[in-house]
CSV table of C-alpha atoms in Angstrom, one decimal:
chain,number,residue,atom,x,y,z
A,1,UNK,CA,-45.0,92.4,140.2
A,2,UNK,CA,-45.4,95.0,137.6
A,3,UNK,CA,-48.2,94.9,136.4
A,4,UNK,CA,-49.6,94.7,140.4
A,5,UNK,CA,-47.8,98.4,140.8
A,6,UNK,CA,-48.2,100.4,137.3
A,7,UNK,CA,-51.7,100.5,137.9
A,8,UNK,CA,-52.5,104.2,138.1
A,9,UNK,CA,-53.3,104.6,141.5
A,10,UNK,CA,-54.2,107.3,143.1
A,11,UNK,CA,-51.6,108.8,145.7
A,12,UNK,CA,-52.8,107.4,149.3
A,13,UNK,CA,-54.1,108.8,152.6
A,14,UNK,CA,-53.3,113.7,151.5
A,15,UNK,CA,-55.8,115.7,152.7
A,16,UNK,CA,-53.5,117.9,151.4
A,17,UNK,CA,-53.1,120.6,148.0
A,18,UNK,CA,-50.6,122.4,146.8
A,19,UNK,CA,-48.9,122.4,149.8
A,20,UNK,CA,-44.9,123.5,147.6
A,21,UNK,CA,-44.8,126.7,150.0
A,22,UNK,CA,-43.2,124.4,153.0
A,23,UNK,CA,-40.8,122.7,150.1
A,24,UNK,CA,-39.0,126.1,149.4
A,25,UNK,CA,-38.7,129.5,149.0
A,26,UNK,CA,-38.4,131.2,145.9
A,27,UNK,CA,-35.4,133.8,147.1
A,28,UNK,CA,-35.1,135.1,143.2
A,29,UNK,CA,-36.0,134.2,139.5
A,30,UNK,CA,-32.4,135.8,137.4
A,31,UNK,CA,-33.7,137.2,134.0
A,32,UNK,CA,-31.7,135.1,131.1
A,33,UNK,CA,-31.6,137.6,128.7
A,34,UNK,CA,-33.8,137.6,125.3
A,35,UNK,CA,-33.8,134.0,125.6
A,36,UNK,CA,-36.6,131.8,123.4
A,37,UNK,CA,-37.7,128.3,122.7
A,38,UNK,CA,-36.6,125.4,125.1
A,39,UNK,CA,-33.9,125.3,127.6
A,40,UNK,CA,-32.3,122.2,128.4
A,41,UNK,CA,-29.7,120.9,131.3
A,42,UNK,CA,-27.5,122.8,133.6
A,43,UNK,CA,-24.3,122.3,135.0
A,44,UNK,CA,-22.1,124.6,137.7
A,45,UNK,CA,-19.5,125.7,138.6
A,46,UNK,CA,-19.2,125.9,142.3
A,47,UNK,CA,-15.9,127.6,143.4
A,48,UNK,CA,-16.6,130.4,141.3
A,49,UNK,CA,-20.6,130.0,142.2
A,50,UNK,CA,-21.7,129.4,137.8
A,51,UNK,CA,-24.5,128.2,136.7
A,52,UNK,CA,-24.3,126.8,133.4
A,53,UNK,CA,-27.2,126.4,131.1
A,54,UNK,CA,-28.1,124.8,128.1
A,55,UNK,CA,-30.3,127.5,125.2
A,56,UNK,CA,-31.4,124.7,122.7
A,57,UNK,CA,-34.0,126.8,121.5
A,58,UNK,CA,-31.4,130.0,121.7
A,59,UNK,CA,-28.5,127.9,120.2
A,60,UNK,CA,-27.3,129.9,123.2
A,61,UNK,CA,-25.5,128.7,126.2
A,62,UNK,CA,-25.9,131.2,130.1
A,63,UNK,CA,-23.5,132.1,132.2
A,64,UNK,CA,-24.9,132.8,135.9
A,65,UNK,CA,-23.4,134.8,138.2
A,66,UNK,CA,-24.7,132.1,141.4
A,67,UNK,CA,-23.3,135.2,143.9
A,68,UNK,CA,-25.1,138.8,142.7
A,69,UNK,CA,-28.6,136.6,141.3
A,70,UNK,CA,-27.1,137.3,137.3
A,71,UNK,CA,-26.4,137.0,134.0
A,72,UNK,CA,-23.0,138.2,132.7
A,73,UNK,CA,-23.2,135.6,129.4
A,74,UNK,CA,-24.7,134.4,126.3
A,75,UNK,CA,-22.1,131.6,124.6
A,76,UNK,CA,-23.7,132.1,121.1
A,77,UNK,CA,-22.9,129.7,118.0
A,78,UNK,CA,-24.1,126.7,118.6
A,79,UNK,CA,-26.7,124.0,117.9
A,80,UNK,CA,-29.4,123.0,119.7
A,81,UNK,CA,-26.5,122.6,123.1
A,82,UNK,CA,-28.4,119.6,124.7
A,83,UNK,CA,-26.6,119.0,128.0
A,84,UNK,CA,-23.0,120.2,130.0
A,85,UNK,CA,-20.1,118.6,132.1
A,86,UNK,CA,-18.1,121.4,133.4
A,87,UNK,CA,-14.1,119.8,135.2
A,88,UNK,CA,-13.0,121.3,137.8
A,89,UNK,CA,-9.5,120.1,137.5
A,90,UNK,CA,-8.9,120.9,133.4
A,91,UNK,CA,-11.6,123.9,134.1
A,92,UNK,CA,-13.9,122.7,131.0
A,93,UNK,CA,-17.1,123.2,130.1
A,94,UNK,CA,-18.6,120.4,128.2
A,95,UNK,CA,-21.0,121.4,126.0
A,96,UNK,CA,-23.1,118.5,123.9
A,97,UNK,CA,-24.8,119.7,120.7
A,98,UNK,CA,-28.1,117.5,119.1
A,99,UNK,CA,-27.6,120.0,116.6
A,100,UNK,CA,-24.7,118.7,115.0
A,101,UNK,CA,-23.8,115.7,116.3
A,102,UNK,CA,-20.6,117.7,118.4
A,103,UNK,CA,-19.0,118.2,122.0
A,104,UNK,CA,-18.3,121.9,122.6
A,105,UNK,CA,-15.4,122.7,125.4
A,106,UNK,CA,-15.0,125.9,127.0
A,107,UNK,CA,-12.3,127.2,129.2
A,108,UNK,CA,-13.3,128.2,132.1
A,109,UNK,CA,-11.6,130.9,133.6
A,110,UNK,CA,-12.7,133.4,129.7
A,111,UNK,CA,-15.2,131.6,128.8
A,112,UNK,CA,-13.2,130.7,125.4
A,113,UNK,CA,-13.7,127.8,123.2
A,114,UNK,CA,-10.9,125.6,123.3
A,115,UNK,CA,-12.1,122.7,120.7
A,116,UNK,CA,-14.8,120.3,119.6
A,117,UNK,CA,-15.5,116.6,119.4
A,118,UNK,CA,-17.0,115.6,116.3
A,119,UNK,CA,-19.2,112.8,117.4
A,120,UNK,CA,-22.3,111.2,114.6
A,121,UNK,CA,-25.7,113.6,115.7
A,122,UNK,CA,-28.1,113.9,118.8
A,123,UNK,CA,-25.5,115.1,121.2
A,124,UNK,CA,-27.5,114.7,124.4
A,125,UNK,CA,-26.6,113.6,128.1
A,126,UNK,CA,-23.3,114.5,129.5
A,127,UNK,CA,-22.1,112.8,133.1
A,128,UNK,CA,-18.3,113.7,134.6
A,129,UNK,CA,-16.6,110.8,136.2
A,130,UNK,CA,-16.6,110.7,139.7
A,131,UNK,CA,-12.4,111.2,139.3
A,132,UNK,CA,-12.5,113.8,136.7
A,133,UNK,CA,-10.9,111.6,134.3
A,134,UNK,CA,-13.8,110.4,132.0
A,135,UNK,CA,-16.9,112.8,129.7
A,136,UNK,CA,-19.5,110.4,128.8
A,137,UNK,CA,-21.6,111.7,126.4
A,138,UNK,CA,-24.7,110.3,125.1
A,139,UNK,CA,-25.4,110.5,121.5
A,140,UNK,CA,-26.6,109.1,117.7
A,141,UNK,CA,-29.6,106.7,117.2
A,142,UNK,CA,-27.6,104.6,120.8
A,143,UNK,CA,-23.7,104.7,122.6
A,144,UNK,CA,-22.3,106.8,125.2
A,145,UNK,CA,-18.6,108.2,124.3
A,146,UNK,CA,-16.0,109.1,126.2
A,147,UNK,CA,-13.7,111.0,126.2
A,148,UNK,CA,-10.3,111.8,127.9
A,149,UNK,CA,-10.6,115.4,129.6
A,150,UNK,CA,-7.1,115.4,129.9
A,151,UNK,CA,-6.3,114.9,125.8
A,152,UNK,CA,-9.7,116.6,125.8
A,153,UNK,CA,-10.0,113.8,122.4
A,154,UNK,CA,-12.6,110.7,122.5
A,155,UNK,CA,-11.4,107.3,123.2
A,156,UNK,CA,-14.4,105.2,123.3
A,157,UNK,CA,-17.7,103.8,123.3
A,158,UNK,CA,-20.4,102.0,123.9
A,159,UNK,CA,-22.7,100.3,121.7
A,160,UNK,CA,-26.6,100.5,123.7
A,161,UNK,CA,-29.8,99.8,121.4
A,162,UNK,CA,-31.2,103.1,121.6
A,163,UNK,CA,-30.8,106.4,121.7
A,164,UNK,CA,-29.7,107.7,124.7
A,165,UNK,CA,-32.2,109.9,128.4
A,166,UNK,CA,-30.8,110.8,131.2
A,167,UNK,CA,-27.4,108.2,132.9
A,168,UNK,CA,-25.9,107.3,136.1
A,169,UNK,CA,-22.2,106.3,136.8
A,170,UNK,CA,-22.4,103.8,139.9
A,171,UNK,CA,-18.1,104.7,140.2
A,172,UNK,CA,-18.4,102.2,143.1
A,173,UNK,CA,-19.6,98.5,140.7
A,174,UNK,CA,-18.0,100.8,137.5
A,175,UNK,CA,-21.4,100.4,136.1
A,176,UNK,CA,-23.6,103.3,134.2
A,177,UNK,CA,-27.4,103.5,134.4
A,178,UNK,CA,-28.7,103.8,131.6
A,179,UNK,CA,-32.2,105.1,130.5
A,180,UNK,CA,-33.3,104.0,126.4
A,181,UNK,CA,-37.1,105.1,125.8
A,182,UNK,CA,-37.0,105.1,122.8
A,183,UNK,CA,-35.9,99.9,123.8
A,184,UNK,CA,-38.3,101.0,126.4
A,185,UNK,CA,-35.3,99.6,128.9
A,186,UNK,CA,-32.7,100.4,131.7
A,187,UNK,CA,-29.7,99.4,130.6
A,188,UNK,CA,-26.8,97.7,132.3
A,189,UNK,CA,-23.4,99.2,131.0
A,190,UNK,CA,-20.2,98.0,132.6
A,191,UNK,CA,-17.6,100.6,132.6
A,192,UNK,CA,-14.0,98.4,132.0
A,193,UNK,CA,-15.0,96.5,129.4
A,194,UNK,CA,-17.6,99.1,127.4
A,195,UNK,CA,-20.9,96.2,126.9
A,196,UNK,CA,-24.4,95.7,128.4
A,197,UNK,CA,-24.6,93.5,130.9
A,198,UNK,CA,-28.3,93.4,132.0
A,199,UNK,CA,-30.7,95.0,130.5
A,200,UNK,CA,-34.3,95.8,132.4
A,201,UNK,CA,-37.5,96.4,131.1
A,202,UNK,CA,-40.1,98.4,132.0
A,203,UNK,CA,-43.5,97.2,131.5
A,204,UNK,CA,-46.0,99.8,131.0
A,205,UNK,CA,-43.9,102.7,132.7
A,206,UNK,CA,-43.1,104.3,129.3
A,207,UNK,CA,-41.2,107.3,128.2
A,208,UNK,CA,-37.9,106.5,130.8
A,209,UNK,CA,-35.6,110.3,130.7
A,210,UNK,CA,-34.6,111.4,134.0
A,211,UNK,CA,-33.3,109.5,136.3
A,212,UNK,CA,-31.0,109.0,139.8
A,213,UNK,CA,-29.4,106.9,141.3
A,214,UNK,CA,-28.4,107.4,146.1
A,215,UNK,CA,-26.6,105.6,148.3
A,216,UNK,CA,-29.0,103.1,149.6
A,217,UNK,CA,-29.2,100.0,146.3
A,218,UNK,CA,-32.4,101.6,144.5
A,219,UNK,CA,-32.3,103.5,140.9
A,220,UNK,CA,-35.2,105.9,140.6
A,221,UNK,CA,-36.3,106.3,137.6
A,222,UNK,CA,-39.1,108.4,135.6
A,223,UNK,CA,-41.8,107.8,133.6
A,224,UNK,CA,-43.5,110.4,131.2
A,225,UNK,CA,-46.4,107.4,129.5
A,226,UNK,CA,-47.8,107.6,132.8
A,227,UNK,CA,-46.6,110.1,134.3
A,228,UNK,CA,-45.1,107.8,137.4
A,229,UNK,CA,-42.1,107.3,139.0
A,230,UNK,CA,-39.8,103.6,138.8
A,231,UNK,CA,-38.2,102.6,142.2
A,232,UNK,CA,-35.7,99.5,140.9
A,233,UNK,CA,-33.1,97.3,142.4
A,234,UNK,CA,-29.1,98.9,141.7
A,235,UNK,CA,-28.9,95.0,142.1
A,236,UNK,CA,-31.4,92.9,139.6
A,237,UNK,CA,-33.4,95.4,138.8
A,238,UNK,CA,-36.2,94.5,140.6
A,239,UNK,CA,-39.4,97.3,140.4
A,240,UNK,CA,-39.8,98.1,144.0
A,241,UNK,CA,-42.1,100.9,144.4
A,242,UNK,CA,-43.8,102.8,141.7
A,243,UNK,CA,-46.3,106.0,142.6
A,244,UNK,CA,-47.9,108.9,140.4
A,245,UNK,CA,-46.7,112.2,140.0
A,246,UNK,CA,-46.7,115.1,137.6
A,247,UNK,CA,-46.6,114.7,133.9
A,248,UNK,CA,-43.1,115.7,131.2
A,249,UNK,CA,-40.8,115.8,133.9
A,250,UNK,CA,-37.1,115.9,132.2
A,251,UNK,CA,-35.0,116.6,135.3
A,252,UNK,CA,-34.6,114.5,139.0
A,253,UNK,CA,-33.0,114.6,142.4
A,254,UNK,CA,-31.6,113.5,145.6
A,255,UNK,CA,-31.5,116.5,148.1
A,256,UNK,CA,-29.8,113.1,150.6
A,257,UNK,CA,-29.5,116.0,153.7
A,258,UNK,CA,-33.3,115.7,154.1
A,259,UNK,CA,-34.2,112.8,152.2
A,260,UNK,CA,-35.9,114.0,149.7
A,261,UNK,CA,-37.0,113.6,145.7
A,262,UNK,CA,-37.5,116.0,143.9
A,263,UNK,CA,-39.5,115.4,140.3
A,264,UNK,CA,-39.7,118.4,138.2
A,265,UNK,CA,-42.4,118.9,135.2
A,266,UNK,CA,-42.5,120.1,132.1
A,267,UNK,CA,-46.6,120.6,133.8
A,268,UNK,CA,-45.8,123.3,135.6
A,269,UNK,CA,-45.0,121.8,139.1
A,270,UNK,CA,-42.5,120.3,140.9
A,271,UNK,CA,-42.8,117.6,143.4
A,272,UNK,CA,-41.5,116.7,146.8
A,273,UNK,CA,-41.2,113.5,147.7
A,274,UNK,CA,-40.1,112.1,151.5
A,275,UNK,CA,-38.0,109.6,151.5
A,276,UNK,CA,-37.6,106.3,153.6
A,277,UNK,CA,-35.3,104.2,152.2
A,278,UNK,CA,-37.9,102.6,148.8
A,279,UNK,CA,-40.8,103.8,150.3
A,280,UNK,CA,-42.2,107.6,149.2
A,281,UNK,CA,-44.5,110.0,149.9
A,282,UNK,CA,-45.3,113.4,147.9
A,283,UNK,CA,-45.5,116.3,150.7
A,284,UNK,CA,-45.4,119.5,148.6
A,285,UNK,CA,-46.6,119.6,145.1
A,286,UNK,CA,-45.1,123.4,143.5
A,287,UNK,CA,-47.0,125.4,141.3
A,288,UNK,CA,-44.1,126.5,138.5
A,289,UNK,CA,-44.9,127.9,134.8
A,290,UNK,CA,-45.0,125.1,131.6
A,291,UNK,CA,-41.9,124.0,130.1
A,292,UNK,CA,-40.2,124.6,133.4
A,293,UNK,CA,-38.9,121.0,133.2
A,294,UNK,CA,-35.1,120.8,133.8
A,295,UNK,CA,-33.1,122.3,137.3
A,296,UNK,CA,-30.0,121.8,138.9
A,297,UNK,CA,-29.9,120.6,141.7
A,298,UNK,CA,-26.7,121.6,144.1
A,299,UNK,CA,-26.5,120.4,147.0
A,300,UNK,CA,-22.4,122.3,148.4
A,301,UNK,CA,-24.8,125.2,147.4
A,302,UNK,CA,-28.0,124.1,148.9
A,303,UNK,CA,-30.2,125.3,146.2
A,304,UNK,CA,-32.1,123.7,143.6
A,305,UNK,CA,-31.9,125.7,139.6
A,306,UNK,CA,-34.6,125.5,138.2
A,307,UNK,CA,-35.0,126.4,133.5
A,308,UNK,CA,-38.0,129.2,133.2
A,309,UNK,CA,-38.2,129.7,129.4
A,310,UNK,CA,-39.7,132.8,128.1
A,311,UNK,CA,-43.3,133.1,128.3
A,312,UNK,CA,-46.3,136.0,127.5
A,313,UNK,CA,-44.8,138.3,128.6
A,314,UNK,CA,-42.3,136.3,130.8
A,315,UNK,CA,-38.7,136.2,130.6
A,316,UNK,CA,-36.6,133.0,130.0
A,317,UNK,CA,-35.3,133.2,133.4
A,318,UNK,CA,-33.7,130.8,136.6
A,319,UNK,CA,-35.6,130.5,139.6
A,320,UNK,CA,-33.5,129.8,142.8
A,321,UNK,CA,-34.8,127.3,145.3
A,322,UNK,CA,-33.9,126.7,149.3
A,323,UNK,CA,-36.2,124.4,150.4
A,324,UNK,CA,-37.1,124.1,153.9
A,325,UNK,CA,-39.1,123.1,156.5
A,326,UNK,CA,-42.0,121.4,155.2
A,327,UNK,CA,-45.0,121.4,157.5
A,328,UNK,CA,-47.3,118.4,159.1
A,329,UNK,CA,-49.8,117.2,156.8
A,330,UNK,CA,-53.2,116.1,157.4
A,331,UNK,CA,-54.7,111.9,157.0
A,332,UNK,CA,-57.6,111.2,156.2
A,333,UNK,CA,-58.0,107.6,156.9
A,334,UNK,CA,-60.1,106.9,154.1
A,335,UNK,CA,-56.9,107.4,151.0
A,336,UNK,CA,-57.8,110.2,148.9
A,337,UNK,CA,-56.2,111.9,145.8
A,338,UNK,CA,-54.1,114.3,145.8
A,339,UNK,CA,-55.2,116.2,141.6
A,340,UNK,CA,-52.9,117.7,139.4
A,341,UNK,CA,-53.8,121.5,138.3
A,342,UNK,CA,-53.3,120.6,135.1
A,343,UNK,CA,-53.4,117.1,132.5
A,344,UNK,CA,-50.6,116.2,131.4
A,345,UNK,CA,-48.7,117.7,128.4
A,346,UNK,CA,-47.2,114.5,127.7
A,347,UNK,CA,-49.3,112.4,124.9
A,348,UNK,CA,-47.4,110.9,122.6
A,349,UNK,CA,-44.2,111.1,120.4
A,350,UNK,CA,-40.9,110.8,121.6
A,351,UNK,CA,-39.3,114.9,123.2
A,352,UNK,CA,-36.0,114.6,123.5
A,353,UNK,CA,-33.7,115.9,126.6
């Protein structure tokens, strides 16, 4: 079944190009200041209308006031920050640093640093449990650290086969789904026992970085080699569907209000797919900027925020995108391919998120 779904066949039936303007309105482009290098993941404090931006290449975290569309602070002295999580119950921001393996903690009220936790190396993606009692951090050559948010200390560790990239928490079944690209697997972890309970081989789909989990039993992984989306059944890891997308993706989000999937790609595009159970149809292909491969969709604000790194004559910024209606597209009777404007920049070797 897997081989038949990863033949690299073109997207079927789409007879219109560059339809992204129908899916989003660019409301603002918020400058981040004199920020250089790659920008990684984002987190949000909804109550304060604040966005936190991991400015990996600049060793800093940007603090953006979303109500006034301006950067209000830059937290410096970090070491290649990659992942960020915010815990409302304790008003604490957790920042995972690749450079020294630390997790640094800041108080949300005044952005004062309140402590740090030393992990082995390469602290990466951060996730907060639904009840806010735990923070999980991927790190090192293969593990998830478990942090108690009340004591702000590491209380456990879940071993993995290789370095974890994106992972998602399924609180209803006490499971964590983890992308482990170097092992060519999606790993299923039991939260109670802290053990792997399954490993799904991804076959010819390689470099699985972004991951999303919906409420219909679908786990959605985005691969870079080739640039495709894989839809897996959470019960047993069956590959239900696979389809082409833009290249060098590092973040993917579900918009359950509109039944859409947003794939953010460093190739310089955001692909929008309409969802019907495990079937997806690309309805928009919005041009952004090269290297803009991370972002955050915030349902409470109903906005997609995209991190755009500095370029020639262009400062680093956060694009504020408001989802809108997708214009009805014309479909041909014979399959057609929607061509990409540029080739994928992913070509061999591993790229950290």
